[in-house]
């Protein structure tokens, strides 16, 4: 079984944020771009340029590295993987010594309270462990809004949550299930809001509203 049979790894972040958003985008192939998604896409273009590879002493930076996890049934691309020389690392073709990978995921906004970004990063780490047969204990999230990295430890709890979330994604996909959603504040920043909740986004006709309001008043006065 090859990676084309697996779900997109990046989708785990969308799934954790909103299962309906994920189903609309990844199963029904519906997508609308807004300013936030456009800026994020442009920021990722450089990250995914596979021709950009840097080597500085004990640090090797690889961009756009493709990864696959058979255990999670997910496949995708890491923004950046930093390999550092480490006695617990693995040999790399064309390089001397042993190297330990650190996945780095770039995000447009600021750190979130939810684990959505951390689940995506952890899935990358688990995929790297399968492919390279080594331990990947942590990764990093870089947020453009704060210009800072957030180090994320791949704890047993985070790994188990990643497994459960990936399993649920695959179950939804096999069932072809698009869940309903209860509207909330998180819907405001979603680029799929008009597709997901068209009734709430439709502009009201002012004249129709006034006519309906006057008709309601007439009915109340006549009773």
JSON list of C-alpha atoms in Angstrom, two decimals:
[
{"chain": "A", "resi": 1, "resn": "UNK", "atom": "CA", "xyz": [0.00, 0.00, 0.00]},
{"chain": "A", "resi": 2, "resn": "UNK", "atom": "CA", "xyz": [1.46, 3.38, -0.99]},
{"chain": "A", "resi": 3, "resn": "UNK", "atom": "CA", "xyz": [0.99, 6.89, 0.39]},
{"chain": "A", "resi": 4, "resn": "UNK", "atom": "CA", "xyz": [-1.65, 7.70, -2.21]},
{"chain": "A", "resi": 5, "resn": "UNK", "atom": "CA", "xyz": [-4.02, 5.41, -0.31]},
{"chain": "A", "resi": 6, "resn": "UNK", "atom": "CA", "xyz": [-3.65, 7.47, 2.88]},
{"chain": "A", "resi": 7, "resn": "UNK", "atom": "CA", "xyz": [-5.37, 10.65, 4.05]},
{"chain": "A", "resi": 8, "resn": "UNK", "atom": "CA", "xyz": [-3.49, 13.96, 4.00]},
{"chain": "A", "resi": 9, "resn": "UNK", "atom": "CA", "xyz": [-1.51, 14.39, 7.18]},
{"chain": "A", "resi": 10, "resn": "UNK", "atom": "CA", "xyz": [-2.14, 18.15, 7.28]},
{"chain": "A", "resi": 11, "resn": "UNK", "atom": "CA", "xyz": [-5.85, 17.39, 7.57]},
{"chain": "A", "resi": 12, "resn": "UNK", "atom": "CA", "xyz": [-5.47, 16.26, 11.18]},
{"chain": "A", "resi": 13, "resn": "UNK", "atom": "CA", "xyz": [-5.11, 19.91, 12.21]},
{"chain": "A", "resi": 14, "resn": "UNK", "atom": "CA", "xyz": [-8.34, 20.84, 10.40]},
{"chain": "A", "resi": 15, "resn": "UNK", "atom": "CA", "xyz": [-10.09, 17.77, 11.80]},
{"chain": "A", "resi": 16, "resn": "UNK", "atom": "CA", "xyz": [-9.14, 18.66, 15.37]},
{"chain": "A", "resi": 17, "resn": "UNK", "atom": "CA", "xyz": [-10.26, 22.27, 14.83]},
{"chain": "A", "resi": 18, "resn": "UNK", "atom": "CA", "xyz": [-13.62, 21.34, 13.26]},
{"chain": "A", "resi": 19, "resn": "UNK", "atom": "CA", "xyz": [-14.62, 17.92, 11.97]},
{"chain": "A", "resi": 20, "resn": "UNK", "atom": "CA", "xyz": [-17.17, 19.44, 9.58]},
{"chain": "A", "resi": 21, "resn": "UNK", "atom": "CA", "xyz": [-14.58, 21.80, 8.11]},
{"chain": "A", "resi": 22, "resn": "UNK", "atom": "CA", "xyz": [-12.30, 18.83, 7.46]},
{"chain": "A", "resi": 23, "resn": "UNK", "atom": "CA", "xyz": [-15.08, 16.80, 5.83]},
{"chain": "A", "resi": 24, "resn": "UNK", "atom": "CA", "xyz": [-16.12, 19.67, 3.54]},
{"chain": "A", "resi": 25, "resn": "UNK", "atom": "CA", "xyz": [-12.54, 20.39, 2.47]},
{"chain": "A", "resi": 26, "resn": "UNK", "atom": "CA", "xyz": [-10.99, 16.93, 2.30]},
{"chain": "A", "resi": 27, "resn": "UNK", "atom": "CA", "xyz": [-13.97, 14.70, 1.46]},
{"chain": "A", "resi": 28, "resn": "UNK", "atom": "CA", "xyz": [-16.33, 16.96, -0.49]},
{"chain": "A", "resi": 29, "resn": "UNK", "atom": "CA", "xyz": [-13.46, 18.99, -2.04]},
{"chain": "A", "resi": 30, "resn": "UNK", "atom": "CA", "xyz": [-15.05, 22.32, -1.14]},
{"chain": "A", "resi": 31, "resn": "UNK", "atom": "CA", "xyz": [-12.73, 25.19, -0.38]},
{"chain": "A", "resi": 32, "resn": "UNK", "atom": "CA", "xyz": [-12.85, 28.98, -0.26]},
{"chain": "A", "resi": 33, "resn": "UNK", "atom": "CA", "xyz": [-9.81, 31.10, 0.42]},
{"chain": "A", "resi": 34, "resn": "UNK", "atom": "CA", "xyz": [-9.79, 34.13, 2.68]},
{"chain": "A", "resi": 35, "resn": "UNK", "atom": "CA", "xyz": [-7.02, 36.54, 3.63]},
{"chain": "A", "resi": 36, "resn": "UNK", "atom": "CA", "xyz": [-5.77, 34.31, 6.44]},
{"chain": "A", "resi": 37, "resn": "UNK", "atom": "CA", "xyz": [-5.54, 31.17, 4.29]},
{"chain": "A", "resi": 38, "resn": "UNK", "atom": "CA", "xyz": [-3.95, 33.11, 1.40]},
{"chain": "A", "resi": 39, "resn": "UNK", "atom": "CA", "xyz": [-1.23, 34.54, 3.65]},
{"chain": "A", "resi": 40, "resn": "UNK", "atom": "CA", "xyz": [-0.60, 31.11, 5.15]},
{"chain": "A", "resi": 41, "resn": "UNK", "atom": "CA", "xyz": [-0.32, 29.53, 1.70]},
{"chain": "A", "resi": 42, "resn": "UNK", "atom": "CA", "xyz": [2.26, 32.10, 0.59]},
{"chain": "A", "resi": 43, "resn": "UNK", "atom": "CA", "xyz": [4.31, 31.58, 3.76]},
{"chain": "A", "resi": 44, "resn": "UNK", "atom": "CA", "xyz": [4.37, 27.82, 3.14]},
{"chain": "A", "resi": 45, "resn": "UNK", "atom": "CA", "xyz": [5.62, 28.10, -0.45]},
{"chain": "A", "resi": 46, "resn": "UNK", "atom": "CA", "xyz": [9.20, 28.70, 0.63]},
{"chain": "A", "resi": 47, "resn": "UNK", "atom": "CA", "xyz": [8.99, 26.03, 3.33]},
{"chain": "A", "resi": 48, "resn": "UNK", "atom": "CA", "xyz": [7.95, 23.42, 0.77]},
{"chain": "A", "resi": 49, "resn": "UNK", "atom": "CA", "xyz": [10.67, 24.29, -1.76]},
{"chain": "A", "resi": 50, "resn": "UNK", "atom": "CA", "xyz": [12.52, 20.97, -1.90]},
{"chain": "A", "resi": 51, "resn": "UNK", "atom": "CA", "xyz": [15.49, 22.63, -3.62]},
{"chain": "A", "resi": 52, "resn": "UNK", "atom": "CA", "xyz": [16.31, 24.63, -0.47]},
{"chain": "A", "resi": 53, "resn": "UNK", "atom": "CA", "xyz": [18.60, 22.47, 1.65]},
{"chain": "A", "resi": 54, "resn": "UNK", "atom": "CA", "xyz": [21.09, 24.02, 4.06]},
{"chain": "A", "resi": 55, "resn": "UNK", "atom": "CA", "xyz": [24.06, 22.52, 5.89]},
{"chain": "A", "resi": 56, "resn": "UNK", "atom": "CA", "xyz": [25.78, 24.39, 8.71]},
{"chain": "A", "resi": 57, "resn": "UNK", "atom": "CA", "xyz": [28.21, 22.40, 10.82]},
{"chain": "A", "resi": 58, "resn": "UNK", "atom": "CA", "xyz": [26.06, 20.02, 12.90]},
{"chain": "A", "resi": 59, "resn": "UNK", "atom": "CA", "xyz": [22.72, 21.22, 11.46]},
{"chain": "A", "resi": 60, "resn": "UNK", "atom": "CA", "xyz": [21.15, 19.97, 8.22]},
{"chain": "A", "resi": 61, "resn": "UNK", "atom": "CA", "xyz": [17.87, 21.69, 7.22]},
{"chain": "A", "resi": 62, "resn": "UNK", "atom": "CA", "xyz": [15.60, 19.88, 4.75]},
{"chain": "A", "resi": 63, "resn": "UNK", "atom": "CA", "xyz": [12.45, 21.55, 3.38]},
{"chain": "A", "resi": 64, "resn": "UNK", "atom": "CA", "xyz": [9.36, 19.95, 1.90]},
{"chain": "A", "resi": 65, "resn": "UNK", "atom": "CA", "xyz": [10.23, 16.45, 3.12]},
{"chain": "A", "resi": 66, "resn": "UNK", "atom": "CA", "xyz": [7.54, 13.89, 2.27]},
{"chain": "A", "resi": 67, "resn": "UNK", "atom": "CA", "xyz": [6.54, 11.56, 5.09]},
{"chain": "A", "resi": 68, "resn": "UNK", "atom": "CA", "xyz": [4.21, 8.57, 5.46]},
{"chain": "A", "resi": 69, "resn": "UNK", "atom": "CA", "xyz": [2.82, 6.77, 8.50]},
{"chain": "A", "resi": 70, "resn": "UNK", "atom": "CA", "xyz": [1.35, 3.33, 7.89]},
{"chain": "A", "resi": 71, "resn": "UNK", "atom": "CA", "xyz": [0.24, 3.14, 11.52]},
{"chain": "A", "resi": 72, "resn": "UNK", "atom": "CA", "xyz": [-1.76, 6.38, 11.26]},
{"chain": "A", "resi": 73, "resn": "UNK", "atom": "CA", "xyz": [-2.67, 5.91, 7.58]},
{"chain": "A", "resi": 74, "resn": "UNK", "atom": "CA", "xyz": [-1.56, 9.50, 6.93]},
{"chain": "A", "resi": 75, "resn": "UNK", "atom": "CA", "xyz": [0.87, 10.96, 4.41]},
{"chain": "A", "resi": 76, "resn": "UNK", "atom": "CA", "xyz": [2.04, 14.49, 3.73]},
{"chain": "A", "resi": 77, "resn": "UNK", "atom": "CA", "xyz": [4.86, 17.00, 3.65]},
{"chain": "A", "resi": 78, "resn": "UNK", "atom": "CA", "xyz": [6.83, 18.49, 6.54]},
{"chain": "A", "resi": 79, "resn": "UNK", "atom": "CA", "xyz": [7.50, 22.21, 6.23]},
{"chain": "A", "resi": 80, "resn": "UNK", "atom": "CA", "xyz": [11.01, 21.77, 7.61]},
{"chain": "A", "resi": 81, "resn": "UNK", "atom": "CA", "xyz": [12.94, 18.92, 9.18]},
{"chain": "A", "resi": 82, "resn": "UNK", "atom": "CA", "xyz": [16.11, 19.88, 11.03]},
{"chain": "A", "resi": 83, "resn": "UNK", "atom": "CA", "xyz": [18.66, 17.10, 11.43]},
{"chain": "A", "resi": 84, "resn": "UNK", "atom": "CA", "xyz": [21.26, 17.59, 14.16]},
{"chain": "A", "resi": 85, "resn": "UNK", "atom": "CA", "xyz": [24.20, 15.39, 14.95]},
{"chain": "A", "resi": 86, "resn": "UNK", "atom": "CA", "xyz": [23.29, 13.16, 17.88]},
{"chain": "A", "resi": 87, "resn": "UNK", "atom": "CA", "xyz": [24.65, 9.83, 19.22]},
{"chain": "A", "resi": 88, "resn": "UNK", "atom": "CA", "xyz": [21.06, 8.54, 19.31]},
{"chain": "A", "resi": 89, "resn": "UNK", "atom": "CA", "xyz": [20.45, 9.52, 15.70]},
{"chain": "A", "resi": 90, "resn": "UNK", "atom": "CA", "xyz": [20.51, 7.57, 12.44]},
{"chain": "A", "resi": 91, "resn": "UNK", "atom": "CA", "xyz": [22.83, 7.63, 9.41]},
{"chain": "A", "resi": 92, "resn": "UNK", "atom": "CA", "xyz": [21.77, 9.75, 6.43]},
{"chain": "A", "resi": 93, "resn": "UNK", "atom": "CA", "xyz": [22.77, 9.10, 2.84]},
{"chain": "A", "resi": 94, "resn": "UNK", "atom": "CA", "xyz": [25.63, 11.35, 1.80]},
{"chain": "A", "resi": 95, "resn": "UNK", "atom": "CA", "xyz": [26.28, 12.58, 5.34]},
{"chain": "A", "resi": 96, "resn": "UNK", "atom": "CA", "xyz": [28.80, 11.54, 7.95]},
{"chain": "A", "resi": 97, "resn": "UNK", "atom": "CA", "xyz": [27.82, 10.70, 11.50]},
{"chain": "A", "resi": 98, "resn": "UNK", "atom": "CA", "xyz": [24.43, 10.15, 13.11]},
{"chain": "A", "resi": 99, "resn": "UNK", "atom": "CA", "xyz": [21.52, 12.59, 12.82]},
{"chain": "A", "resi": 100, "resn": "UNK", "atom": "CA", "xyz": [18.35, 13.12, 14.86]},
{"chain": "A", "resi": 101, "resn": "UNK", "atom": "CA", "xyz": [15.34, 14.75, 13.14]},
{"chain": "A", "resi": 102, "resn": "UNK", "atom": "CA", "xyz": [13.28, 17.64, 14.53]},
{"chain": "A", "resi": 103, "resn": "UNK", "atom": "CA", "xyz": [10.11, 18.46, 12.55]},
{"chain": "A", "resi": 104, "resn": "UNK", "atom": "CA", "xyz": [9.27, 22.18, 12.38]},
{"chain": "A", "resi": 105, "resn": "UNK", "atom": "CA", "xyz": [5.79, 23.28, 11.33]},
{"chain": "A", "resi": 106, "resn": "UNK", "atom": "CA", "xyz": [5.21, 26.90, 10.28]},
{"chain": "A", "resi": 107, "resn": "UNK", "atom": "CA", "xyz": [1.90, 28.57, 11.18]},
{"chain": "A", "resi": 108, "resn": "UNK", "atom": "CA", "xyz": [0.58, 31.94, 10.05]},
{"chain": "A", "resi": 109, "resn": "UNK", "atom": "CA", "xyz": [-1.17, 33.02, 13.25]},
{"chain": "A", "resi": 110, "resn": "UNK", "atom": "CA", "xyz": [-0.49, 32.80, 16.97]},
{"chain": "A", "resi": 111, "resn": "UNK", "atom": "CA", "xyz": [-0.33, 29.82, 19.37]},
{"chain": "A", "resi": 112, "resn": "UNK", "atom": "CA", "xyz": [-3.70, 28.17, 20.01]},
{"chain": "A", "resi": 113, "resn": "UNK", "atom": "CA", "xyz": [-5.24, 26.84, 23.19]},
{"chain": "A", "resi": 114, "resn": "UNK", "atom": "CA", "xyz": [-6.30, 23.62, 21.45]},
{"chain": "A", "resi": 115, "resn": "UNK", "atom": "CA", "xyz": [-3.99, 20.75, 20.50]},
{"chain": "A", "resi": 116, "resn": "UNK", "atom": "CA", "xyz": [-4.80, 21.05, 16.77]},
{"chain": "A", "resi": 117, "resn": "UNK", "atom": "CA", "xyz": [-1.35, 22.26, 15.71]},
{"chain": "A", "resi": 118, "resn": "UNK", "atom": "CA", "xyz": [0.41, 19.94, 18.15]},
{"chain": "A", "resi": 119, "resn": "UNK", "atom": "CA", "xyz": [-1.45, 16.93, 16.76]},
{"chain": "A", "resi": 120, "resn": "UNK", "atom": "CA", "xyz": [-0.26, 17.74, 13.24]},
{"chain": "A", "resi": 121, "resn": "UNK", "atom": "CA", "xyz": [3.32, 18.12, 14.44]},
{"chain": "A", "resi": 122, "resn": "UNK", "atom": "CA", "xyz": [3.15, 14.91, 16.48]},
{"chain": "A", "resi": 123, "resn": "UNK", "atom": "CA", "xyz": [1.84, 13.01, 13.45]},
{"chain": "A", "resi": 124, "resn": "UNK", "atom": "CA", "xyz": [4.86, 14.26, 11.49]},
{"chain": "A", "resi": 125, "resn": "UNK", "atom": "CA", "xyz": [7.17, 13.08, 14.24]},
{"chain": "A", "resi": 126, "resn": "UNK", "atom": "CA", "xyz": [5.53, 9.66, 14.38]},
{"chain": "A", "resi": 127, "resn": "UNK", "atom": "CA", "xyz": [5.80, 9.35, 10.59]},
{"chain": "A", "resi": 128, "resn": "UNK", "atom": "CA", "xyz": [9.51, 10.23, 10.73]},
{"chain": "A", "resi": 129, "resn": "UNK", "atom": "CA", "xyz": [10.02, 7.56, 13.40]},
{"chain": "A", "resi": 130, "resn": "UNK", "atom": "CA", "xyz": [8.47, 4.93, 11.14]},
{"chain": "A", "resi": 131, "resn": "UNK", "atom": "CA", "xyz": [10.46, 5.96, 8.09]},
{"chain": "A", "resi": 132, "resn": "UNK", "atom": "CA", "xyz": [13.86, 6.46, 9.71]},
{"chain": "A", "resi": 133, "resn": "UNK", "atom": "CA", "xyz": [13.51, 3.87, 12.50]},
{"chain": "A", "resi": 134, "resn": "UNK", "atom": "CA", "xyz": [14.61, 6.24, 15.23]},
{"chain": "A", "resi": 135, "resn": "UNK", "atom": "CA", "xyz": [13.18, 8.15, 18.15]},
{"chain": "A", "resi": 136, "resn": "UNK", "atom": "CA", "xyz": [11.72, 11.62, 17.52]},
{"chain": "A", "resi": 137, "resn": "UNK", "atom": "CA", "xyz": [11.00, 12.95, 21.01]},
{"chain": "A", "resi": 138, "resn": "UNK", "atom": "CA", "xyz": [9.92, 16.49, 20.11]},
{"chain": "A", "resi": 139, "resn": "UNK", "atom": "CA", "xyz": [9.19, 19.02, 17.41]},
{"chain": "A", "resi": 140, "resn": "UNK", "atom": "CA", "xyz": [8.68, 22.77, 17.03]},
{"chain": "A", "resi": 141, "resn": "UNK", "atom": "CA", "xyz": [5.85, 25.07, 15.97]},
{"chain": "A", "resi": 142, "resn": "UNK", "atom": "CA", "xyz": [6.89, 28.44, 14.53]},
{"chain": "A", "resi": 143, "resn": "UNK", "atom": "CA", "xyz": [4.21, 31.15, 14.62]},
{"chain": "A", "resi": 144, "resn": "UNK", "atom": "CA", "xyz": [4.61, 34.08, 12.23]},
{"chain": "A", "resi": 145, "resn": "UNK", "atom": "CA", "xyz": [2.56, 36.39, 14.42]},
{"chain": "A", "resi": 146, "resn": "UNK", "atom": "CA", "xyz": [4.86, 36.02, 17.43]},
{"chain": "A", "resi": 147, "resn": "UNK", "atom": "CA", "xyz": [8.06, 35.18, 15.50]},
{"chain": "A", "resi": 148, "resn": "UNK", "atom": "CA", "xyz": [8.81, 32.53, 18.09]},
{"chain": "A", "resi": 149, "resn": "UNK", "atom": "CA", "xyz": [9.10, 28.78, 18.27]},
{"chain": "A", "resi": 150, "resn": "UNK", "atom": "CA", "xyz": [7.07, 26.64, 20.61]},
{"chain": "A", "resi": 151, "resn": "UNK", "atom": "CA", "xyz": [8.80, 23.38, 21.47]},
{"chain": "A", "resi": 152, "resn": "UNK", "atom": "CA", "xyz": [6.40, 20.44, 21.69]},
{"chain": "A", "resi": 153, "resn": "UNK", "atom": "CA", "xyz": [7.26, 17.24, 23.56]},
{"chain": "A", "resi": 154, "resn": "UNK", "atom": "CA", "xyz": [5.74, 14.15, 21.99]},
{"chain": "A", "resi": 155, "resn": "UNK", "atom": "CA", "xyz": [4.44, 12.74, 25.25]},
{"chain": "A", "resi": 156, "resn": "UNK", "atom": "CA", "xyz": [2.64, 9.37, 25.48]},
{"chain": "A", "resi": 157, "resn": "UNK", "atom": "CA", "xyz": [-0.60, 11.30, 26.00]},
{"chain": "A", "resi": 158, "resn": "UNK", "atom": "CA", "xyz": [-0.12, 13.43, 22.86]},
{"chain": "A", "resi": 159, "resn": "UNK", "atom": "CA", "xyz": [0.85, 10.37, 20.81]},
{"chain": "A", "resi": 160, "resn": "UNK", "atom": "CA", "xyz": [-2.27, 8.50, 21.95]},
{"chain": "A", "resi": 161, "resn": "UNK", "atom": "CA", "xyz": [-4.49, 11.48, 21.12]},
{"chain": "A", "resi": 162, "resn": "UNK", "atom": "CA", "xyz": [-2.85, 11.64, 17.69]},
{"chain": "A", "resi": 163, "resn": "UNK", "atom": "CA", "xyz": [-3.60, 7.95, 17.11]},
{"chain": "A", "resi": 164, "resn": "UNK", "atom": "CA", "xyz": [-7.23, 8.33, 18.18]},
{"chain": "A", "resi": 165, "resn": "UNK", "atom": "CA", "xyz": [-7.74, 11.41, 16.01]},
{"chain": "A", "resi": 166, "resn": "UNK", "atom": "CA", "xyz": [-6.17, 9.78, 12.95]},
{"chain": "A", "resi": 167, "resn": "UNK", "atom": "CA", "xyz": [-8.33, 6.67, 13.47]},
{"chain": "A", "resi": 168, "resn": "UNK", "atom": "CA", "xyz": [-11.47, 8.81, 13.68]},
{"chain": "A", "resi": 169, "resn": "UNK", "atom": "CA", "xyz": [-10.48, 10.65, 10.49]},
{"chain": "A", "resi": 170, "resn": "UNK", "atom": "CA", "xyz": [-10.09, 7.39, 8.61]},
{"chain": "A", "resi": 171, "resn": "UNK", "atom": "CA", "xyz": [-13.41, 6.13, 9.98]},
{"chain": "A", "resi": 172, "resn": "UNK", "atom": "CA", "xyz": [-15.23, 9.28, 8.80]},
{"chain": "A", "resi": 173, "resn": "UNK", "atom": "CA", "xyz": [-13.61, 8.96, 5.38]},
{"chain": "A", "resi": 174, "resn": "UNK", "atom": "CA", "xyz": [-14.57, 5.30, 4.96]},
{"chain": "A", "resi": 175, "resn": "UNK", "atom": "CA", "xyz": [-18.17, 6.11, 5.95]},
{"chain": "A", "resi": 176, "resn": "UNK", "atom": "CA", "xyz": [-18.27, 9.23, 3.78]},
{"chain": "A", "resi": 177, "resn": "UNK", "atom": "CA", "xyz": [-19.61, 11.01, 6.83]},
{"chain": "A", "resi": 178, "resn": "UNK", "atom": "CA", "xyz": [-19.90, 14.81, 6.98]},
{"chain": "A", "resi": 179, "resn": "UNK", "atom": "CA", "xyz": [-20.96, 15.76, 10.51]},
{"chain": "A", "resi": 180, "resn": "UNK", "atom": "CA", "xyz": [-23.21, 18.66, 11.45]},
{"chain": "A", "resi": 181, "resn": "UNK", "atom": "CA", "xyz": [-21.85, 21.46, 13.58]},
{"chain": "A", "resi": 182, "resn": "UNK", "atom": "CA", "xyz": [-23.09, 23.84, 16.23]},
{"chain": "A", "resi": 183, "resn": "UNK", "atom": "CA", "xyz": [-22.14, 27.40, 15.19]},
{"chain": "A", "resi": 184, "resn": "UNK", "atom": "CA", "xyz": [-19.71, 29.15, 17.51]},
{"chain": "A", "resi": 185, "resn": "UNK", "atom": "CA", "xyz": [-17.09, 31.88, 17.69]},
{"chain": "A", "resi": 186, "resn": "UNK", "atom": "CA", "xyz": [-14.59, 29.64, 15.93]},
{"chain": "A", "resi": 187, "resn": "UNK", "atom": "CA", "xyz": [-16.78, 29.82, 12.79]},
{"chain": "A", "resi": 188, "resn": "UNK", "atom": "CA", "xyz": [-16.02, 33.51, 12.22]},
{"chain": "A", "resi": 189, "resn": "UNK", "atom": "CA", "xyz": [-12.46, 32.97, 11.00]},
{"chain": "A", "resi": 190, "resn": "UNK", "atom": "CA", "xyz": [-13.30, 29.89, 8.89]},
{"chain": "A", "resi": 191, "resn": "UNK", "atom": "CA", "xyz": [-12.97, 30.33, 5.13]},
{"chain": "A", "resi": 192, "resn": "UNK", "atom": "CA", "xyz": [-15.73, 27.74, 4.63]},
{"chain": "A", "resi": 193, "resn": "UNK", "atom": "CA", "xyz": [-18.33, 29.60, 6.69]},
{"chain": "A", "resi": 194, "resn": "UNK", "atom": "CA", "xyz": [-20.49, 30.54, 3.70]},
{"chain": "A", "resi": 195, "resn": "UNK", "atom": "CA", "xyz": [-20.43, 26.95, 2.42]},
{"chain": "A", "resi": 196, "resn": "UNK", "atom": "CA", "xyz": [-20.94, 25.39, 5.83]},
{"chain": "A", "resi": 197, "resn": "UNK", "atom": "CA", "xyz": [-23.55, 27.83, 7.20]},
{"chain": "A", "resi": 198, "resn": "UNK", "atom": "CA", "xyz": [-25.11, 29.58, 4.19]},
{"chain": "A", "resi": 199, "resn": "UNK", "atom": "CA", "xyz": [-28.29, 30.57, 6.04]},
{"chain": "A", "resi": 200, "resn": "UNK", "atom": "CA", "xyz": [-26.31, 32.53, 8.63]},
{"chain": "A", "resi": 201, "resn": "UNK", "atom": "CA", "xyz": [-24.18, 34.28, 6.01]},
{"chain": "A", "resi": 202, "resn": "UNK", "atom": "CA", "xyz": [-26.96, 35.25, 3.61]},
{"chain": "A", "resi": 203, "resn": "UNK", "atom": "CA", "xyz": [-27.59, 39.01, 3.47]},
{"chain": "A", "resi": 204, "resn": "UNK", "atom": "CA", "xyz": [-31.11, 39.91, 4.50]},
{"chain": "A", "resi": 205, "resn": "UNK", "atom": "CA", "xyz": [-33.31, 41.96, 2.15]},
{"chain": "A", "resi": 206, "resn": "UNK", "atom": "CA", "xyz": [-34.25, 45.14, 4.06]},
{"chain": "A", "resi": 207, "resn": "UNK", "atom": "CA", "xyz": [-37.51, 45.73, 2.19]},
{"chain": "A", "resi": 208, "resn": "UNK", "atom": "CA", "xyz": [-38.57, 42.13, 2.76]},
{"chain": "A", "resi": 209, "resn": "UNK", "atom": "CA", "xyz": [-37.78, 42.48, 6.45]},
{"chain": "A", "resi": 210, "resn": "UNK", "atom": "CA", "xyz": [-39.93, 45.64, 6.76]},
{"chain": "A", "resi": 211, "resn": "UNK", "atom": "CA", "xyz": [-42.83, 44.04, 4.89]},
{"chain": "A", "resi": 212, "resn": "UNK", "atom": "CA", "xyz": [-42.70, 40.98, 7.11]},
{"chain": "A", "resi": 213, "resn": "UNK", "atom": "CA", "xyz": [-42.51, 43.13, 10.23]},
{"chain": "A", "resi": 214, "resn": "UNK", "atom": "CA", "xyz": [-45.55, 45.27, 9.20]},
{"chain": "A", "resi": 215, "resn": "UNK", "atom": "CA", "xyz": [-47.51, 42.15, 8.30]},
{"chain": "A", "resi": 216, "resn": "UNK", "atom": "CA", "xyz": [-46.79, 40.71, 11.71]},
{"chain": "A", "resi": 217, "resn": "UNK", "atom": "CA", "xyz": [-47.99, 43.95, 13.35]},
{"chain": "A", "resi": 218, "resn": "UNK", "atom": "CA", "xyz": [-51.23, 43.90, 11.32]},
{"chain": "A", "resi": 219, "resn": "UNK", "atom": "CA", "xyz": [-51.88, 40.34, 12.40]},
{"chain": "A", "resi": 220, "resn": "UNK", "atom": "CA", "xyz": [-51.33, 41.20, 16.04]},
{"chain": "A", "resi": 221, "resn": "UNK", "atom": "CA", "xyz": [-53.64, 44.27, 15.84]},
{"chain": "A", "resi": 222, "resn": "UNK", "atom": "CA", "xyz": [-56.42, 42.31, 14.16]},
{"chain": "A", "resi": 223, "resn": "UNK", "atom": "CA", "xyz": [-56.50, 39.65, 16.87]}
]
